[in-house]
mmCIF file of C-alpha atoms in Angstrom:
data_model
loop_
_atom_site.group_PDB
_atom_site.id
_atom_site.type_symbol
_atom_site.label_atom_id
_atom_site.label_comp_id
_atom_site.label_asym_id
_atom_site.label_seq_id
_atom_site.Cartn_x
_atom_site.Cartn_y
_atom_site.Cartn_z
ATOM 1 C CA UNK A 1 82.179 122.059 -35.062
ATOM 2 C CA UNK A 2 83.092 118.969 -32.792
ATOM 3 C CA UNK A 3 86.176 119.865 -30.090
ATOM 4 C CA UNK A 4 88.900 118.207 -31.002
ATOM 5 C CA UNK A 5 88.278 119.509 -34.806
ATOM 6 C CA UNK A 6 88.644 122.802 -32.742
ATOM 7 C CA UNK A 7 91.663 122.067 -30.775
ATOM 8 C CA UNK A 8 93.241 120.433 -34.022
ATOM 9 C CA UNK A 9 92.919 123.553 -35.696
ATOM 10 C CA UNK A 10 94.045 125.840 -32.780
ATOM 11 C CA UNK A 11 97.150 123.418 -33.109
ATOM 12 C CA UNK A 12 98.404 123.439 -36.716
ATOM 13 C CA UNK A 13 97.463 127.827 -36.527
ATOM 14 C CA UNK A 14 99.963 127.625 -32.984
ATOM 15 C CA UNK A 15 102.668 126.301 -34.909
ATOM 16 C CA UNK A 16 102.630 128.470 -38.151
ATOM 17 C CA UNK A 17 100.922 126.315 -40.609
ATOM 18 C CA UNK A 18 99.052 127.680 -43.272
ATOM 19 C CA UNK A 19 95.592 128.098 -43.973
ATOM 20 C CA UNK A 20 95.821 126.192 -47.174
ATOM 21 C CA UNK A 21 96.447 123.349 -44.876
ATOM 22 C CA UNK A 22 95.181 123.584 -42.120
ATOM 23 C CA UNK A 23 92.237 122.983 -43.982
ATOM 24 C CA UNK A 24 94.087 120.353 -46.129
ATOM 25 C CA UNK A 25 94.290 117.925 -42.875
ATOM 26 C CA UNK A 26 90.916 119.625 -41.057
ATOM 27 C CA UNK A 27 89.432 117.975 -44.603
ATOM 28 C CA UNK A 28 91.598 114.986 -44.219
ATOM 29 C CA UNK A 29 90.029 113.836 -40.774
ATOM 30 C CA UNK A 30 86.955 114.532 -41.125
ATOM 31 C CA UNK A 31 87.109 112.352 -44.233
ATOM 32 C CA UNK A 32 88.430 109.585 -41.639
ATOM 33 C CA UNK A 33 85.943 109.644 -39.259
ATOM 34 C CA UNK A 34 83.048 109.635 -41.406
ATOM 35 C CA UNK A 35 85.132 106.173 -43.010
ATOM 36 C CA UNK A 36 84.957 104.440 -39.723
ATOM 37 C CA UNK A 37 81.282 106.372 -38.124
ATOM 38 C CA UNK A 38 83.498 107.134 -35.383
ATOM 39 C CA UNK A 39 85.382 110.085 -33.856
ATOM 40 C CA UNK A 40 88.876 110.093 -34.444
ATOM 41 C CA UNK A 41 89.865 109.493 -30.797
ATOM 42 C CA UNK A 42 87.833 106.481 -30.845
ATOM 43 C CA UNK A 43 90.690 104.913 -33.708
ATOM 44 C CA UNK A 44 93.472 103.510 -33.182
ATOM 45 C CA UNK A 45 96.368 101.989 -35.111
ATOM 46 C CA UNK A 46 94.574 99.400 -37.407
ATOM 47 C CA UNK A 47 92.275 102.349 -38.719
ATOM 48 C CA UNK A 48 94.435 104.385 -39.869
ATOM 49 C CA UNK A 49 96.207 101.526 -41.439
ATOM 50 C CA UNK A 50 92.883 100.412 -42.814
ATOM 51 C CA UNK A 51 91.619 104.306 -44.225
ATOM 52 C CA UNK A 52 95.546 104.667 -45.897
ATOM 53 C CA UNK A 53 94.878 101.188 -47.723
ATOM 54 C CA UNK A 54 91.478 102.522 -48.571
ATOM 55 C CA UNK A 55 93.182 105.406 -50.019
ATOM 56 C CA UNK A 56 95.825 103.033 -51.723
ATOM 57 C CA UNK A 57 93.697 99.992 -52.744
ATOM 58 C CA UNK A 58 90.043 101.711 -53.459
ATOM 59 C CA UNK A 59 90.440 105.862 -54.412
ATOM 60 C CA UNK A 60 93.635 104.629 -56.427
ATOM 61 C CA UNK A 61 94.842 107.887 -55.505
ATOM 62 C CA UNK A 62 98.762 109.156 -55.655
ATOM 63 C CA UNK A 63 101.116 108.517 -53.089
ATOM 64 C CA UNK A 64 102.298 112.498 -52.431
ATOM 65 C CA UNK A 65 98.413 112.449 -51.679
ATOM 66 C CA UNK A 66 98.607 109.768 -48.826
ATOM 67 C CA UNK A 67 101.655 110.900 -47.256
ATOM 68 C CA UNK A 68 99.607 114.118 -47.264
ATOM 69 C CA UNK A 69 97.101 112.298 -45.406
ATOM 70 C CA UNK A 70 98.977 109.988 -43.338
ATOM 71 C CA UNK A 71 100.765 113.015 -42.023
ATOM 72 C CA UNK A 72 97.684 115.119 -41.597
ATOM 73 C CA UNK A 73 96.286 111.876 -39.101
ATOM 74 C CA UNK A 74 100.258 111.602 -37.694
ATOM 75 C CA UNK A 75 99.361 115.428 -35.930
ATOM 76 C CA UNK A 76 96.124 115.029 -34.808
ATOM 77 C CA UNK A 77 96.916 111.832 -33.306
ATOM 78 C CA UNK A 78 100.471 113.135 -32.313
ATOM 79 C CA UNK A 79 100.314 117.241 -31.600
ATOM 80 C CA UNK A 80 96.409 117.116 -30.628
ATOM 81 C CA UNK A 81 96.142 113.596 -29.141
ATOM 82 C CA UNK A 82 99.443 113.241 -27.276
ATOM 83 C CA UNK A 83 99.179 109.776 -28.599
ATOM 84 C CA UNK A 84 103.317 107.985 -28.951
ATOM 85 C CA UNK A 85 102.556 105.345 -31.358
ATOM 86 C CA UNK A 86 102.097 106.767 -34.771
ATOM 87 C CA UNK A 87 105.754 106.883 -36.465
ATOM 88 C CA UNK A 88 106.558 103.314 -33.896
ATOM 89 C CA UNK A 89 102.918 102.017 -35.986
ATOM 90 C CA UNK A 90 102.110 103.627 -39.311
ATOM 91 C CA UNK A 91 105.271 103.339 -41.274
ATOM 92 C CA UNK A 92 106.958 105.948 -43.475
ATOM 93 C CA UNK A 93 106.191 104.837 -46.999
ATOM 94 C CA UNK A 94 109.125 105.215 -49.441
ATOM 95 C CA UNK A 95 109.601 107.497 -50.912
ATOM 96 C CA UNK A 96 110.947 107.558 -54.940
ATOM 97 C CA UNK A 97 111.655 110.562 -56.743
ATOM 98 C CA UNK A 98 111.482 110.576 -60.166
ATOM 99 C CA UNK A 99 113.029 113.541 -62.610
ATOM 100 C CA UNK A 100 111.184 116.769 -63.007
ATOM 101 C CA UNK A 101 109.620 117.032 -67.280
ATOM 102 C CA UNK A 102 111.041 119.500 -68.620
ATOM 103 C CA UNK A 103 109.624 121.800 -71.904
ATOM 104 C CA UNK A 104 112.405 122.629 -74.553
ATOM 105 C CA UNK A 105 113.156 126.390 -75.336
ATOM 106 C CA UNK A 106 111.494 125.640 -78.894
ATOM 107 C CA UNK A 107 109.045 123.794 -76.577
ATOM 108 C CA UNK A 108 107.919 126.817 -74.657
ATOM 109 C CA UNK A 109 108.985 129.155 -77.154
ATOM 110 C CA UNK A 110 105.487 127.355 -79.605
ATOM 111 C CA UNK A 111 103.502 127.149 -76.040
ATOM 112 C CA UNK A 112 103.898 131.540 -75.261
ATOM 113 C CA UNK A 113 103.425 132.024 -79.063
ATOM 114 C CA UNK A 114 99.961 130.252 -78.974
ATOM 115 C CA UNK A 115 96.950 131.250 -79.235
ATOM 116 C CA UNK A 116 95.341 132.189 -75.724
ATOM 117 C CA UNK A 117 93.966 135.074 -74.451
ATOM 118 C CA UNK A 118 96.286 137.711 -73.303
ATOM 119 C CA UNK A 119 95.519 136.342 -69.561
ATOM 120 C CA UNK A 120 96.813 133.354 -69.847
ATOM 121 C CA UNK A 121 99.714 134.659 -71.783
ATOM 122 C CA UNK A 122 100.961 136.224 -68.644
ATOM 123 C CA UNK A 123 99.974 133.908 -66.523
ATOM 124 C CA UNK A 124 102.387 131.338 -68.001
ATOM 125 C CA UNK A 125 105.192 133.313 -68.445
ATOM 126 C CA UNK A 126 105.277 134.323 -65.020
ATOM 127 C CA UNK A 127 105.837 130.606 -64.519
ATOM 128 C CA UNK A 128 108.566 131.130 -66.425
ATOM 129 C CA UNK A 129 110.403 133.658 -66.437
ATOM 130 C CA UNK A 130 110.048 133.139 -62.451
ATOM 131 C CA UNK A 131 109.590 129.274 -61.177
ATOM 132 C CA UNK A 132 107.082 130.142 -59.212
ATOM 133 C CA UNK A 133 104.373 127.402 -57.539
ATOM 134 C CA UNK A 134 101.084 127.157 -58.673
ATOM 135 C CA UNK A 135 99.591 129.661 -56.152
ATOM 136 C CA UNK A 136 102.109 131.801 -55.327
ATOM 137 C CA UNK A 137 101.263 133.179 -58.308
ATOM 138 C CA UNK A 138 98.245 132.778 -58.041
ATOM 139 C CA UNK A 139 98.969 134.587 -55.425
ATOM 140 C CA UNK A 140 100.069 137.734 -56.605
ATOM 141 C CA UNK A 141 99.004 140.885 -55.464
ATOM 142 C CA UNK A 142 99.334 144.164 -58.197
ATOM 143 C CA UNK A 143 101.498 145.268 -55.694
ATOM 144 C CA UNK A 144 103.763 142.183 -55.652
ATOM 145 C CA UNK A 145 105.354 143.289 -58.878
ATOM 146 C CA UNK A 146 108.084 146.104 -58.675
ATOM 147 C CA UNK A 147 108.875 147.718 -61.998
ATOM 148 C CA UNK A 148 111.305 149.892 -60.285
ATOM 149 C CA UNK A 149 113.210 147.502 -58.810
ATOM 150 C CA UNK A 150 112.861 144.573 -61.085
ATOM 151 C CA UNK A 151 112.100 142.626 -58.182
ATOM 152 C CA UNK A 152 108.351 140.240 -57.818
ATOM 153 C CA UNK A 153 107.935 140.262 -54.567
ATOM 154 C CA UNK A 154 106.104 136.565 -52.684
ATOM 155 C CA UNK A 155 104.633 137.055 -49.961
ATOM 156 C CA UNK A 156 104.375 133.640 -48.164
ATOM 157 C CA UNK A 157 105.640 131.145 -49.962
ATOM 158 C CA UNK A 158 106.158 127.409 -49.376
ATOM 159 C CA UNK A 159 105.973 127.031 -45.647
ATOM 160 C CA UNK A 160 105.157 130.582 -45.295
ATOM 161 C CA UNK A 161 108.605 131.857 -45.988
ATOM 162 C CA UNK A 162 108.486 134.779 -48.128
ATOM 163 C CA UNK A 163 111.723 135.646 -50.914
ATOM 164 C CA UNK A 164 112.469 137.607 -53.966
ATOM 165 C CA UNK A 165 112.672 136.472 -57.601
ATOM 166 C CA UNK A 166 113.630 138.559 -60.971
ATOM 167 C CA UNK A 167 110.774 140.535 -62.761
ATOM 168 C CA UNK A 168 112.217 139.959 -66.006
ATOM 169 C CA UNK A 169 111.614 143.210 -68.374
ATOM 170 C CA UNK A 170 110.029 140.477 -71.821
ATOM 171 C CA UNK A 171 107.804 139.809 -68.844
ATOM 172 C CA UNK A 172 107.176 143.456 -67.665
ATOM 173 C CA UNK A 173 106.251 144.361 -70.817
ATOM 174 C CA UNK A 174 103.859 141.324 -71.156
ATOM 175 C CA UNK A 175 102.136 142.094 -67.940
ATOM 176 C CA UNK A 176 102.132 146.099 -68.780
ATOM 177 C CA UNK A 177 99.982 144.717 -72.592
ATOM 178 C CA UNK A 178 97.451 142.935 -70.051
ATOM 179 C CA UNK A 179 96.868 145.268 -66.598
ATOM 180 C CA UNK A 180 96.064 147.730 -69.698
ATOM 181 C CA UNK A 181 93.195 145.063 -71.448
ATOM 182 C CA UNK A 182 92.016 144.305 -67.676
ATOM 183 C CA UNK A 183 93.082 147.039 -64.907
ATOM 184 C CA UNK A 184 93.250 144.257 -62.062
ATOM 185 C CA UNK A 185 92.507 146.234 -59.211
ATOM 186 C CA UNK A 186 93.818 143.973 -55.935
ATOM 187 C CA UNK A 187 95.135 140.044 -57.713
ATOM 188 C CA UNK A 188 96.843 140.457 -60.597
ATOM 189 C CA UNK A 189 95.154 137.536 -61.258
ATOM 190 C CA UNK A 190 91.776 137.852 -60.835
ATOM 191 C CA UNK A 191 88.811 135.128 -60.535
ATOM 192 C CA UNK A 192 85.541 134.829 -62.008
ATOM 193 C CA UNK A 193 84.416 135.728 -58.612
ATOM 194 C CA UNK A 194 84.470 139.613 -57.426
ATOM 195 C CA UNK A 195 87.281 139.624 -54.377
ATOM 196 C CA UNK A 196 89.152 136.640 -55.557
ATOM 197 C CA UNK A 197 92.105 135.107 -57.034
ATOM 198 C CA UNK A 198 92.013 132.684 -60.022
ATOM 199 C CA UNK A 199 91.751 129.534 -59.194
ATOM 200 C CA UNK A 200 94.180 126.135 -59.692
ATOM 201 C CA UNK A 201 92.043 124.285 -61.573
ATOM 202 C CA UNK A 202 91.131 127.297 -63.555
ATOM 203 C CA UNK A 203 95.347 127.369 -64.623
ATOM 204 C CA UNK A 204 95.251 123.618 -64.981
ATOM 205 C CA UNK A 205 91.855 123.512 -67.428
ATOM 206 C CA UNK A 206 94.088 126.334 -69.665
ATOM 207 C CA UNK A 207 98.176 123.647 -69.373
ATOM 208 C CA UNK A 208 96.124 120.816 -70.706
ATOM 209 C CA UNK A 209 93.719 122.915 -73.237
ATOM 210 C CA UNK A 210 97.264 123.938 -74.801
ATOM 211 C CA UNK A 211 98.774 121.160 -74.199
ATOM 212 C CA UNK A 212 96.786 119.276 -76.889
ATOM 213 C CA UNK A 213 96.001 122.450 -78.877
ATOM 214 C CA UNK A 214 100.306 122.070 -79.436
ATOM 215 C CA UNK A 215 100.004 118.801 -80.008
ATOM 216 C CA UNK A 216 103.082 117.564 -77.323
ATOM 217 C CA UNK A 217 102.791 114.416 -75.585
ATOM 218 C CA UNK A 218 105.154 115.999 -72.534
ATOM 219 C CA UNK A 219 102.882 117.070 -69.687
ATOM 220 C CA UNK A 220 102.051 120.838 -69.601
ATOM 221 C CA UNK A 221 101.323 122.282 -65.548
ATOM 222 C CA UNK A 222 102.466 125.372 -63.606
ATOM 223 C CA UNK A 223 104.952 122.971 -61.765
ATOM 224 C CA UNK A 224 106.158 121.917 -65.573
ATOM 225 C CA UNK A 225 106.926 125.357 -66.374
ATOM 226 C CA UNK A 226 108.636 125.727 -63.383
ATOM 227 C CA UNK A 227 111.110 122.929 -63.159
ATOM 228 C CA UNK A 228 111.623 124.458 -67.397
ATOM 229 C CA UNK A 229 112.776 127.521 -65.189
ATOM 230 C CA UNK A 230 115.463 125.587 -62.950
ATOM 231 C CA UNK A 231 116.965 123.412 -65.754
ATOM 232 C CA UNK A 232 117.877 126.444 -68.193
ATOM 233 C CA UNK A 233 118.574 128.213 -65.896
ATOM 234 C CA UNK A 234 121.157 126.170 -65.034
ATOM 235 C CA UNK A 235 121.565 125.363 -68.566
ATOM 236 C CA UNK A 236 123.095 128.675 -69.069
ATOM 237 C CA UNK A 237 126.278 128.232 -66.533
ATOM 238 C CA UNK A 238 123.259 129.673 -63.151
ATOM 239 C CA UNK A 239 125.152 128.445 -59.765
ATOM 240 C CA UNK A 240 122.778 125.461 -57.869
ATOM 241 C CA UNK A 241 122.915 127.946 -54.991
ATOM 242 C CA UNK A 242 120.857 130.721 -56.160
ATOM 243 C CA UNK A 243 118.613 128.409 -58.866
ATOM 244 C CA UNK A 244 118.320 127.056 -54.742
ATOM 245 C CA UNK A 245 117.052 130.089 -53.090
ATOM 246 C CA UNK A 246 115.093 131.356 -56.105
ATOM 247 C CA UNK A 247 112.473 128.632 -56.103
ATOM 248 C CA UNK A 248 111.938 128.546 -52.230
ATOM 249 C CA UNK A 249 114.023 124.991 -52.109
ATOM 250 C CA UNK A 250 115.146 124.387 -48.182
ATOM 251 C CA UNK A 251 117.556 121.520 -49.342
ATOM 252 C CA UNK A 252 119.924 121.680 -52.465
ATOM 253 C CA UNK A 253 119.928 118.494 -51.931
ATOM 254 C CA UNK A 254 116.306 119.454 -53.681
ATOM 255 C CA UNK A 255 117.515 122.378 -56.592
ATOM 256 C CA UNK A 256 120.094 119.522 -57.172
ATOM 257 C CA UNK A 257 118.030 116.497 -58.842
ATOM 258 C CA UNK A 258 117.759 119.664 -61.869
ATOM 259 C CA UNK A 259 121.230 118.589 -63.013
ATOM 260 C CA UNK A 260 120.001 114.597 -63.490
ATOM 261 C CA UNK A 261 117.804 116.890 -66.550
ATOM 262 C CA UNK A 262 120.290 119.404 -67.442
ATOM 263 C CA UNK A 263 120.930 119.241 -71.046
ATOM 264 C CA UNK A 264 124.641 121.449 -70.561
ATOM 265 C CA UNK A 265 125.337 120.024 -67.338
ATOM 266 C CA UNK A 266 124.816 116.201 -69.172
ATOM 267 C CA UNK A 267 127.149 116.786 -72.008
ATOM 268 C CA UNK A 268 129.849 118.586 -69.917
ATOM 269 C CA UNK A 269 130.295 115.424 -68.752
ATOM 270 C CA UNK A 270 132.893 113.214 -69.680
ATOM 271 C CA UNK A 271 132.607 109.582 -70.325
ATOM 272 C CA UNK A 272 135.058 107.368 -69.266
ATOM 273 C CA UNK A 273 134.100 105.741 -72.194
ATOM 274 C CA UNK A 274 136.368 108.186 -73.865
ATOM 275 C CA UNK A 275 139.878 108.150 -72.717
ATOM 276 C CA UNK A 276 139.989 104.501 -73.067
ATOM 277 C CA UNK A 277 142.516 104.074 -76.036
ATOM 278 C CA UNK A 278 140.068 100.819 -77.544
ATOM 279 C CA UNK A 279 140.043 100.508 -81.049
ATOM 280 C CA UNK A 280 136.175 100.575 -82.514
ATOM 281 C CA UNK A 281 135.433 97.903 -85.485
ATOM 282 C CA UNK A 282 134.311 98.308 -88.106
ATOM 283 C CA UNK A 283 132.011 94.474 -88.463
ATOM 284 C CA UNK A 284 129.860 92.918 -86.297
ATOM 285 C CA UNK A 285 131.948 90.331 -83.969
ATOM 286 C CA UNK A 286 130.765 86.779 -85.505
ATOM 287 C CA UNK A 287 130.138 88.281 -89.046
ATOM 288 C CA UNK A 288 131.634 90.416 -91.982
ATOM 289 C CA UNK A 289 129.342 93.047 -92.252
ATOM 290 C CA UNK A 290 130.148 96.272 -91.912
ATOM 291 C CA UNK A 291 129.128 97.948 -89.053
#
């Protein structure tokens, strides 16, 4: 390990970044150095710009991934190398937020009734019933399911913030069936390797298989089930602040985007056109045919 990498990892730990973020940042910086065959302390703004364009134009990476690479390099230069040029020279890309993909209740029901093993059903039911992020569910231990208080303990959510979410009685039944079948010892969802939790890639493979099995074109992932959880809560009258706390969002603005996909909220909001006393013509303009 180079001195620069060690120093950057120490800086990240001193600022209480998660181990996952530390691995991601150091991997990005290693790729940056490998691309130019030089140490990053010998590189500057034009090299950063060229590398980000390489990720965009040649590797065709998503904007979210490119933004993550920019954040890693920004931390390296501004925090570890104490250089101040980064924000002036490397413009932050404009964030274009998309509306979240939401499955209907009927689609979720078809998913959870689909033919699959007990472990996968328990995991997908957990994502939908509690709105967990992908890794939050995989990091759960058996002891995090508190059946006495009917809560699920998220020990380390995004940003290392702990929280609690509701434990659905129906989910508890599903988890108990799963527990009697697999009897997990430490991790609630054990991976292939002893002592390790299930990997996120394995969950994505399961989701793609089930989506094709159901013949549904909408994307399916743990985050889609999380979106569906939030949207369906909003449809049933749960307030945004409560949904924010359950999802572990820092800002209410992030949670408010579910208003755009909530059927109940949209249908409950009348259009101003409905209040205008206009006449509805029964014939097409310029012709005699009825509409």
